[in-house]
Coordinates of C-alpha atoms and ligand atoms in Angstrom, one line a residue:
E24 CA 0.3 -0.4 -0.4
K25 CA 2.7 2.2 0.8
Q26 CA 3.5 2.1 -3.0
L27 CA 0.7 4.0 -3.6
P28 CA 1.4 7.7 -3.3
L29 CA 5.4 7.3 -5.3
T30 CA 3.3 6.0 -7.5
L31 CA 0.9 9.1 -7.5
S32 CA 4.2 10.7 -7.7
L33 CA 5.8 9.7 -10.4
K34 CA 2.5 9.5 -12.5
E35 CA 2.1 13.5 -11.8
E36 CA 5.8 14.2 -12.7
I37 CA 5.1 13.0 -15.8
P38 CA 5.1 16.0 -18.4
P39 CA 2.2 16.8 -20.7
G40 CA 3.3 14.9 -24.3
E41 CA 5.5 12.1 -22.7
E42 CA 2.8 9.8 -21.1
D43 CA 2.6 7.2 -24.0
P44 CA 5.9 6.5 -23.9
I45 CA 6.4 6.1 -20.2
L46 CA 5.0 3.5 -17.9
I47 CA 4.0 3.6 -14.3
S48 CA 4.1 0.1 -13.0
K49 CA 3.6 -1.0 -9.6
S50 CA 5.1 -4.1 -8.5
G51 CA 5.0 -6.8 -5.6
C52 CA 7.9 -6.6 -3.3
Q53 CA 11.7 -6.5 -4.6
G54 CA 13.0 -8.8 -1.4
F55 CA 15.5 -5.9 0.0
C56 CA 13.5 -4.2 2.3
Q57 CA 16.4 -2.3 3.9
V58 CA 16.6 -0.1 1.2
G59 CA 13.3 0.5 0.4
P60 CA 10.8 1.7 -1.1
L61 CA 12.9 0.5 -4.6
V62 CA 11.5 2.1 -8.0
T63 CA 13.8 -0.1 -11.2
I64 CA 14.0 1.8 -14.3
E65 CA 13.6 0.0 -18.1
P66 CA 15.3 -0.7 -20.3
E67 CA 18.0 0.6 -18.7
N68 CA 18.1 -2.1 -15.9
I69 CA 18.8 1.2 -13.5
L70 CA 17.6 0.8 -9.2
Y71 CA 16.5 3.1 -7.4
T72 CA 16.3 2.7 -3.5
K73 CA 14.7 5.0 -0.2
V74 CA 13.1 6.4 -2.8
K75 CA 10.8 8.8 -1.5
P76 CA 7.8 11.2 -3.6
E77 CA 10.0 14.0 -3.0
H78 CA 12.5 12.4 -5.6
A79 CA 9.8 11.8 -8.4
R80 CA 10.4 14.7 -10.2
D81 CA 14.1 14.4 -10.8
I82 CA 13.7 10.4 -11.8
I83 CA 11.5 11.5 -14.4
E84 CA 13.2 14.6 -15.6
R85 CA 17.0 13.6 -15.2
T86 CA 16.8 9.5 -15.5
I87 CA 14.2 9.1 -17.6
L88 CA 13.9 11.4 -20.1
A89 CA 17.3 12.5 -20.0
G90 CA 19.1 8.9 -19.3
E91 CA 21.0 10.5 -16.5
V92 CA 21.8 8.3 -13.3
I93 CA 21.7 10.1 -9.7
T94 CA 24.1 7.9 -7.7
E95 CA 22.8 9.7 -4.8
L96 CA 19.7 7.0 -5.4
L97 CA 21.6 4.3 -6.3
Y98 CA 22.5 1.8 -3.7
K99 CA 26.2 1.1 -2.1
E100 CA 27.9 -1.7 -0.4
P101 CA 27.6 -1.2 3.6
Q102 CA 31.3 -2.8 3.1
S103 CA 33.4 -1.7 0.2
G104 CA 31.2 1.5 -0.5
Q105 CA 30.8 0.8 -4.0
S106 CA 27.4 2.0 -6.0
C107 CA 25.4 -0.4 -7.6
K108 CA 23.4 0.2 -10.6
N109 CA 21.1 -2.5 -11.0
H110 CA 20.4 -5.7 -9.3
E111 CA 23.0 -8.1 -11.1
E112 CA 25.3 -5.5 -9.2
I113 CA 24.3 -5.9 -5.7
S114 CA 25.1 -8.9 -3.2
F115 CA 22.1 -9.1 -1.4
Y116 CA 20.8 -9.9 -5.2
K117 CA 23.6 -11.5 -7.1
R118 CA 24.4 -14.3 -4.7
Q119 CA 20.4 -15.6 -4.8
N120 CA 18.6 -17.3 -7.1
R121 CA 15.4 -16.1 -7.7
M122 CA 13.1 -18.5 -9.1
V123 CA 9.8 -18.3 -7.0
L124 CA 10.0 -15.0 -6.5
K125 CA 11.6 -13.6 -9.8
S126 CA 8.3 -12.0 -11.2
C127 CA 7.4 -10.2 -7.8
G128 CA 9.3 -7.1 -8.4
D129 CA 8.9 -7.5 -12.3
I130 CA 4.9 -7.3 -13.3
D131 CA 2.0 -5.5 -12.0
P132 CA 0.4 -8.5 -9.4
E133 CA -2.9 -6.6 -10.8
D134 CA -3.0 -6.8 -14.5
I135 CA -3.7 -10.7 -15.6
N136 CA -1.8 -9.7 -18.4
N137 CA 1.7 -8.9 -17.2
Y138 CA 1.5 -13.0 -15.9
I139 CA 0.1 -14.0 -19.2
Y140 CA 2.9 -12.3 -21.4
S141 CA 5.5 -13.9 -18.7
G142 CA 4.7 -17.1 -19.6
G143 CA 1.6 -17.8 -17.0
Y144 CA -0.7 -20.0 -17.4
M145 CA 0.9 -22.1 -20.0
A146 CA 1.8 -25.0 -17.8
A147 CA -1.7 -25.1 -16.5
R148 CA -3.0 -25.3 -20.0
D149 CA -0.8 -27.9 -21.1
M150 CA -1.6 -30.0 -18.0
V151 CA -5.7 -29.6 -18.5
L152 CA -5.8 -30.2 -22.0
N153 CA -2.7 -33.0 -22.9
K154 CA -1.9 -34.8 -19.3
S155 CA -3.9 -37.1 -17.0
P156 CA -4.4 -36.7 -13.3
Q157 CA -1.7 -39.7 -12.9
E158 CA 0.6 -38.3 -15.1
V159 CA 0.6 -34.2 -13.4
C160 CA 1.4 -36.2 -10.2
D161 CA 4.0 -38.2 -11.4
I162 CA 5.4 -35.2 -13.2
V163 CA 5.9 -33.3 -9.9
K164 CA 7.0 -36.6 -7.9
E165 CA 9.9 -36.5 -9.8
A166 CA 10.3 -33.2 -9.5
G167 CA 11.0 -34.5 -5.6
L168 CA 9.0 -30.9 -4.6
R169 CA 8.7 -30.8 -0.6
G170 CA 6.3 -29.1 0.9
R171 CA 7.6 -25.3 1.8
G172 CA 5.4 -24.7 4.4
G173 CA 7.5 -26.8 7.4
G174 CA 7.1 -30.0 7.2
G175 CA 8.9 -31.0 3.8
F176 CA 6.4 -33.6 3.1
S177 CA 6.1 -34.6 -0.6
T178 CA 4.2 -33.3 -2.7
G179 CA 3.6 -35.5 -5.1
R180 CA 2.6 -38.6 -2.9
K181 CA 0.2 -35.8 -1.3
W182 CA -1.7 -35.0 -4.4
D183 CA -1.5 -39.3 -5.5
L184 CA -3.2 -40.0 -1.8
A185 CA -6.1 -37.7 -3.1
L186 CA -5.9 -39.0 -6.7
K187 CA -7.0 -42.2 -5.5
Q188 CA -9.7 -41.3 -3.1
K189 CA -13.0 -42.1 -4.3
S190 CA -15.0 -39.3 -4.2
P191 CA -17.0 -36.6 -6.5
D192 CA -16.2 -33.6 -4.5
K193 CA -12.7 -32.7 -3.8
Y194 CA -10.6 -29.7 -3.0
I195 CA -7.8 -27.8 -3.0
I196 CA -6.6 -25.3 -0.2
C197 CA -4.1 -22.5 -0.6
N198 CA -2.6 -22.3 3.3
G199 CA -1.5 -18.8 3.3
D200 CA -1.5 -18.7 6.7
E201 CA 1.7 -17.6 7.4
G202 CA 1.9 -16.2 11.0
D203 CA 5.4 -17.0 12.5
P204 CA 6.6 -13.9 14.0
G205 CA 9.1 -12.6 11.6
A206 CA 8.1 -14.7 8.2
F207 CA 6.5 -13.0 5.2
M208 CA 7.5 -14.7 2.5
D209 CA 3.9 -16.3 1.9
R210 CA 2.2 -12.5 1.9
S211 CA 4.8 -11.2 -0.8
V212 CA 4.2 -14.0 -2.9
M213 CA 0.3 -13.2 -2.6
E214 CA 0.5 -9.5 -3.2
G215 CA 3.3 -9.7 -5.8
N216 CA 2.1 -12.9 -8.0
P217 CA -1.2 -14.3 -7.1
H218 CA -1.1 -15.8 -10.2
S219 CA 1.6 -17.8 -9.7
I220 CA -0.6 -19.6 -7.1
L221 CA -4.0 -19.8 -8.5
E222 CA -1.9 -21.5 -11.8
G223 CA -0.5 -23.7 -9.1
M224 CA -3.6 -24.4 -7.6
I225 CA -5.3 -25.6 -11.2
I226 CA -2.5 -27.7 -11.7
A227 CA -2.7 -29.7 -8.2
A228 CA -6.6 -29.9 -9.1
K229 CA -5.8 -31.3 -11.9
A230 CA -3.8 -33.7 -10.4
C231 CA -6.3 -34.7 -7.5
G232 CA -9.7 -34.6 -9.7
G233 CA -10.3 -31.0 -7.8
T234 CA -13.7 -29.7 -8.2
E235 CA -13.3 -26.8 -5.5
G236 CA -10.3 -24.4 -4.0
Q237 CA -9.9 -21.9 -1.1
V238 CA -7.3 -19.7 -0.4
Y239 CA -7.0 -18.8 2.9
V240 CA -5.6 -15.9 3.9
R241 CA -5.3 -14.4 7.5
M242 CA -6.8 -10.9 7.8
E243 CA -4.2 -9.5 8.5
Y244 CA -2.8 -9.1 4.7
P245 CA -5.6 -7.1 3.6
L246 CA -3.3 -6.3 0.2
A247 CA -3.1 -10.0 -0.2
V248 CA -6.3 -10.8 0.1
R249 CA -7.2 -8.1 -2.1
R250 CA -5.4 -8.9 -5.1
I251 CA -6.2 -12.6 -4.7
Q252 CA -9.6 -11.8 -5.6
K253 CA -8.5 -9.9 -8.0
A254 CA -6.6 -12.3 -9.6
I255 CA -9.6 -15.1 -9.4
I256 CA -12.2 -12.6 -10.9
E257 CA -9.5 -11.7 -14.1
A258 CA -9.4 -15.4 -14.2
R259 CA -12.8 -16.7 -14.1
K260 CA -13.2 -13.6 -17.2
S261 CA -10.2 -15.1 -19.2
H262 CA -11.9 -19.0 -18.5
F263 CA -8.7 -20.1 -16.8
L264 CA -11.4 -20.7 -14.0
G265 CA -15.3 -21.6 -14.0
E266 CA -16.9 -24.1 -16.4
N267 CA -15.1 -25.7 -18.8
I268 CA -11.5 -23.9 -18.0
F269 CA -9.2 -23.9 -21.7
G270 CA -11.9 -25.0 -23.2
S271 CA -12.0 -29.0 -21.7
D272 CA -14.4 -30.8 -19.7
F273 CA -12.4 -29.5 -16.6
S274 CA -14.6 -27.5 -14.1
F275 CA -12.4 -25.9 -11.3
D276 CA -12.9 -22.5 -9.5
I277 CA -11.5 -20.7 -6.2
H278 CA -13.0 -19.0 -3.9
V279 CA -11.1 -17.0 -0.8
M280 CA -11.2 -17.0 3.3
E281 CA -10.2 -14.9 5.2
G282 CA -9.1 -16.3 8.3
A283 CA -9.1 -14.6 12.0
G284 CA -5.3 -14.8 12.4
A285 CA -5.3 -17.7 14.7
F286 CA -1.6 -19.4 14.6
V287 CA -3.2 -23.0 15.1
C288 CA -5.2 -22.7 12.4
G289 CA -2.2 -23.0 9.7
E290 CA -2.4 -26.9 11.5
A291 CA -4.3 -28.6 8.0
S292 CA -7.5 -30.4 10.2
A293 CA -7.7 -26.9 12.0
M294 CA -7.8 -25.3 8.7
T295 CA -10.4 -27.0 7.5
E296 CA -12.4 -26.6 10.6
S297 CA -12.2 -23.2 10.4
I298 CA -13.4 -22.7 6.5
M299 CA -16.4 -24.7 7.4
G300 CA -17.0 -22.0 10.0
R301 CA -16.4 -24.0 13.0
R302 CA -13.5 -23.4 15.6
G303 CA -10.1 -24.0 14.3
M304 CA -8.7 -26.9 16.4
P305 CA -6.9 -29.5 15.1
R306 CA -8.4 -33.5 15.0
V307 CA -6.8 -36.8 16.4
K308 CA -5.7 -38.3 12.8
P309 CA -5.4 -40.6 10.8
P310 CA -7.7 -40.1 8.6
R311 CA -5.2 -37.5 7.1
T312 CA -6.6 -34.5 5.6
A313 CA -6.3 -35.7 2.0
E314 CA -8.8 -38.5 2.5
Q315 CA -11.0 -36.7 4.7
G316 CA -10.6 -32.8 4.9
L317 CA -13.3 -30.0 3.8
W318 CA -16.5 -31.5 4.3
G319 CA -15.6 -34.5 4.4
K320 CA -14.2 -35.0 1.4
P321 CA -10.6 -35.6 -0.2
T322 CA -8.2 -32.4 0.7
V323 CA -5.5 -31.2 -0.4
V324 CA -3.8 -28.4 1.6
N325 CA -0.5 -27.1 0.1
N326 CA 1.5 -24.0 1.3
V327 CA 1.2 -20.8 -0.9
E328 CA 5.0 -21.5 -2.2
T329 CA 4.8 -24.9 -3.0
L330 CA 1.7 -24.1 -5.3
A331 CA 3.7 -21.2 -6.8
C332 CA 6.6 -23.3 -7.2
V333 CA 4.7 -25.8 -9.3
P334 CA 3.9 -23.7 -12.8
L335 CA 7.7 -23.7 -12.7
I336 CA 8.5 -27.2 -12.4
I337 CA 5.9 -27.4 -15.2
R338 CA 7.7 -24.7 -17.4
M339 CA 11.2 -25.9 -16.8
G340 CA 10.7 -29.8 -16.5
A341 CA 11.4 -31.9 -13.5
D342 CA 15.0 -32.5 -14.7
A343 CA 16.0 -29.2 -15.1
F344 CA 13.9 -28.3 -11.4
K345 CA 16.8 -31.0 -9.7
K346 CA 19.4 -29.2 -11.0
T347 CA 18.6 -26.7 -8.5
G348 CA 19.0 -27.1 -4.8
T349 CA 20.3 -30.6 -3.1
T350 CA 19.3 -34.7 -4.3
S351 CA 16.7 -34.8 -1.3
S352 CA 15.5 -31.1 -1.3
P353 CA 15.3 -29.8 -4.7
G354 CA 14.2 -26.7 -6.2
T355 CA 15.3 -23.3 -3.9
K356 CA 13.5 -22.1 -0.7
T357 CA 12.2 -18.3 0.3
F358 CA 13.4 -16.6 3.5
A359 CA 12.6 -13.8 5.7
L360 CA 15.5 -12.5 6.6
T361 CA 15.7 -10.3 9.8
G362 CA 17.5 -9.4 13.0
H363 CA 20.6 -7.7 13.6
V364 CA 22.3 -8.3 9.9
A365 CA 22.9 -5.5 7.5
N366 CA 20.4 -6.4 5.0
T367 CA 17.1 -7.2 5.7
G368 CA 14.7 -8.7 3.5
L369 CA 12.8 -11.3 1.7
I370 CA 15.8 -13.8 -0.3
E371 CA 15.5 -16.8 -2.3
V372 CA 18.4 -19.6 -2.3
P373 CA 18.5 -22.7 -3.5
F374 CA 18.8 -25.6 -0.8
G375 CA 21.8 -25.8 0.2
T376 CA 23.6 -22.9 0.5
T377 CA 24.7 -22.2 4.0
L378 CA 24.4 -19.6 6.9
R379 CA 27.2 -18.4 6.3
E380 CA 26.6 -17.4 2.5
I381 CA 23.2 -16.1 3.8
I382 CA 24.5 -14.1 6.5
F383 CA 27.5 -12.7 5.8
N384 CA 27.4 -12.9 1.8
I385 CA 23.5 -12.0 1.3
G386 CA 22.7 -10.8 4.7
G387 CA 26.1 -8.2 4.4
G388 CA 26.9 -9.0 7.5
V389 CA 26.0 -9.3 11.5
L390 CA 25.4 -5.9 13.0
N391 CA 27.0 -5.6 16.7
A392 CA 24.9 -3.9 19.5
K393 CA 26.0 -0.3 17.5
G394 CA 24.7 -0.6 14.9
E395 CA 27.6 -1.4 12.9
I396 CA 28.6 -4.3 11.5
D397 CA 31.1 -6.8 13.0
N398 CA 30.9 -10.7 12.0
N399 CA 32.8 -11.3 14.7
D400 CA 29.8 -10.5 16.4
F401 CA 27.8 -13.3 15.2
K402 CA 25.7 -15.2 18.1
A403 CA 22.8 -17.0 17.2
V404 CA 20.4 -17.9 14.2
Q405 CA 17.0 -18.6 15.2
I406 CA 15.8 -20.5 12.1
G407 CA 11.6 -21.7 11.5
G408 CA 10.5 -19.4 13.8
P409 CA 8.7 -20.8 16.5
S410 CA 8.7 -24.0 16.2
G411 CA 12.3 -24.0 14.8
G412 CA 15.9 -23.8 16.8
C413 CA 18.8 -22.0 17.4
L414 CA 21.9 -22.4 15.1
I415 CA 25.1 -21.2 16.0
E416 CA 28.2 -20.9 15.0
K417 CA 29.4 -24.8 14.6
H418 CA 26.3 -25.2 12.1
L419 CA 27.0 -22.0 9.7
D420 CA 29.0 -24.4 7.1
I421 CA 26.2 -27.0 7.0
P422 CA 24.3 -27.4 3.2
L423 CA 20.6 -26.3 4.5
D424 CA 17.9 -28.3 3.4
F425 CA 14.8 -30.3 5.0
D426 CA 16.9 -33.3 6.2
S427 CA 20.4 -31.4 7.3
L428 CA 18.6 -29.4 9.3
K429 CA 16.4 -31.9 11.3
S430 CA 19.5 -33.9 11.9
V431 CA 20.8 -30.8 14.2
G432 CA 17.5 -30.1 15.9
A433 CA 16.1 -27.4 14.0
M434 CA 13.7 -27.2 10.8
V435 CA 13.1 -25.2 7.5
G436 CA 9.8 -24.4 9.0
S437 CA 8.1 -21.6 6.9
G438 CA 11.5 -20.1 5.7
G439 CA 11.8 -17.4 9.1
L440 CA 15.7 -16.4 9.6
V441 CA 16.6 -14.2 13.0
V442 CA 20.0 -13.1 13.2
M443 CA 21.4 -12.3 16.5
N444 CA 24.2 -10.3 17.8
K445 CA 26.2 -11.2 20.9
S446 CA 23.8 -8.7 22.8
T447 CA 21.0 -11.1 22.5
C448 CA 19.7 -12.9 25.7
M449 CA 19.1 -16.4 24.7
V450 CA 16.5 -16.9 27.9
Q451 CA 14.7 -13.8 26.7
I452 CA 14.6 -15.6 23.3
A453 CA 12.8 -18.5 24.3
R454 CA 10.9 -16.7 26.7
F455 CA 9.7 -14.8 23.4
F456 CA 8.9 -18.0 21.8
M457 CA 7.7 -19.7 24.4
K458 CA 4.6 -16.6 25.2
F459 CA 3.5 -16.5 21.4
T460 CA 2.8 -20.6 21.1
Q461 CA 1.5 -20.3 24.5
S462 CA -1.0 -17.6 23.7
E463 CA -1.6 -19.2 20.0
S464 CA -2.6 -23.0 21.9
C465 CA -5.6 -24.0 21.1
G466 CA -6.5 -25.4 24.5
K467 CA -8.0 -28.9 23.1
C468 CA -5.4 -31.6 24.2
V469 CA -3.7 -31.5 28.3
P470 CA -0.1 -31.1 27.9
C471 CA 0.2 -28.2 25.4
R472 CA -2.8 -26.2 27.2
E473 CA -1.1 -26.8 30.4
G474 CA 2.0 -27.7 29.5
T475 CA 2.9 -24.4 27.5
R476 CA 1.6 -22.4 30.6
Q477 CA 3.7 -24.0 32.8
I478 CA 7.2 -24.4 30.7
L479 CA 6.5 -19.8 30.7
E480 CA 6.5 -19.7 34.5
L481 CA 9.8 -21.6 34.2
I482 CA 11.2 -19.7 32.6
D483 CA 10.4 -16.6 34.2
D484 CA 11.3 -18.5 37.5
V485 CA 15.0 -18.0 36.0
A486 CA 14.4 -14.5 33.8
Q487 CA 13.3 -13.0 37.5
G488 CA 15.9 -14.5 39.9
R489 CA 13.6 -17.5 41.2
G490 CA 15.4 -20.2 39.4
T491 CA 17.5 -23.2 41.1
Q492 CA 19.1 -26.2 39.1
K493 CA 16.0 -28.2 39.7
T494 CA 14.3 -25.5 37.5
L495 CA 16.6 -26.4 34.5
T496 CA 16.1 -30.0 34.9
L497 CA 11.9 -29.3 35.3
L498 CA 11.5 -27.1 32.6
E499 CA 14.0 -29.7 30.3
E500 CA 11.6 -32.7 31.4
L501 CA 8.1 -31.1 30.5
C502 CA 9.5 -29.8 27.8
E503 CA 10.3 -33.7 26.7
T504 CA 7.1 -34.3 28.0
V505 CA 4.9 -31.7 25.5
Q506 CA 7.2 -32.5 22.9
E507 CA 5.9 -36.7 23.0
T508 CA 2.6 -36.0 24.5
S509 CA 0.5 -32.7 22.2
L510 CA -1.8 -33.7 19.7
C511 CA -0.9 -31.3 16.9
G512 CA 2.5 -29.7 15.3
L513 CA 1.9 -26.7 17.3
G514 CA 2.4 -28.3 21.1
K515 CA 5.2 -30.8 19.3
S516 CA 7.5 -28.2 18.5
A517 CA 6.8 -25.7 21.1
P518 CA 9.4 -26.4 23.2
S519 CA 12.2 -26.6 20.5
P520 CA 13.3 -22.9 21.0
V521 CA 14.0 -23.6 25.0
L522 CA 15.3 -26.9 24.2
S523 CA 17.7 -25.7 21.7
T524 CA 18.7 -22.5 23.5
L525 CA 19.4 -24.9 26.7
K526 CA 21.7 -26.8 24.8
Q527 CA 24.0 -24.2 22.6
F528 CA 23.8 -21.5 25.8
R529 CA 23.2 -24.1 29.0
E530 CA 25.9 -21.2 30.4
E531 CA 23.6 -18.6 29.9
W532 CA 20.6 -20.4 31.7
D533 CA 23.4 -21.0 34.9
A534 CA 24.2 -17.3 34.6
H535 CA 20.8 -16.3 35.2
I536 CA 20.4 -18.6 38.2
E537 CA 24.1 -18.1 39.4
M538 CA 23.2 -14.5 39.5
N539 CA 20.4 -15.3 42.1
C540 CA 22.6 -16.9 44.3
Ligands
SF4_30 FE1 -4.7 -27.2 20.9 FE2 -1.7 -27.6 21.4 FE3 -3.4 -29.5 21.1 FE4 -2.4 -28.1 19.2 S1 -1.2 -29.1 20.4 S2 -4.4 -29.5 19.4 S3 -2.5 -26.1 19.5 S4 -3.6 -27.7 22.1

């Protein structure tokens, strides 16, 4: 929404008679939040950063009409001070591989023609007209696509399971209920390239025999809701949604459901309950949602980024897709890079990229308490949000993928990366995440409802000077019990930040206790 005044200012500065050759177009997020708002001048490929409405006249008169590059608006590398003219010269961008995010900063998300001109809807058309459902499942299985929402389950196998269910009605849900603190990957894709998600859903529907789709978006994302709604209307007008799409005998339509913002509704069974108008609470499985979900019918729930990957896989082919990433985790992953790092923003890197590359090169280095770049001040990175864990210096060179992170007690999660310097208190970090999950617990099962509350009380005891070594032992035991006995992923993963900081930073917990003695 902040782009609007700038877009208007630029339009207002175009001199009479020059309107036709100059096109001012808004795009989605270009990812480099640290230096936004960004303006890209095409075809010269110039990137201006930290642009304000008062720069509009200069941009039109000096750059667009006179061809001058305004050096004050160029990005300067923080370490070398070198001015960069475009994305390709900036280390934040040049070390990424933006596949899912590529069009987010390029196309106007509110104009379907922009998406179509970039090759959009061709993959869905090809699948609907030329492939059987099993063939579509097989392509995605062959590509090795794994769910980007956190679990990393094989998307093709999930579709296969839904395809095998005998039911005249099947549902496809796009999970846009991103709620982790510090995460905004799905939001950016929904706002920046909504048609890629709709196209992914059409392909998923063809693969599973889906008859209706729902995009579940939290109401805190009003721009995403508006752009997806607009995209659906435009796709219907173009006969990409509705009856007999692409002139075939296949019919599929999509609706938007606004969630009220409960974190637990990101869990598939809670989400289906919420869509049906009930209280969003997970249920015991089996049956899995792919067997019995919305209205008791087979329902596939895929994350935003997962669905946005699907048209890419069809366009490039499974083999080409597998060339990026690692053997067990092909493709790329988007991360929201935040915290004590020079370049915050939305990034996309191949699976297998190391934290060292992400934090020190793409992120531009660690910021110390004075706000200066000082890589020796790196302390930890929280990966995977409130369900994830802390990684430290010894993990900086691990190639990041679903399996390598699991092996060190962390998880990709939805993709939040919060970098912390040495001024960060890890007890307070554990408390922050536990407070979040405790307040988001739906209360259905005792271990999570009562356990998270008691864990928080124990952390408070330590933080406020009432803790002893016995408190820490109790804390560990309680965390393990909540992990093992909670009903859904929220409760099972809620203790992870506490356990992980206890493991990596035990001396800090001990210091809190010793200070009290
Ligand atoms: Fe609800 Fe927590 Fe139990 Fe999940 S683990 S069902 S969020 S109480």
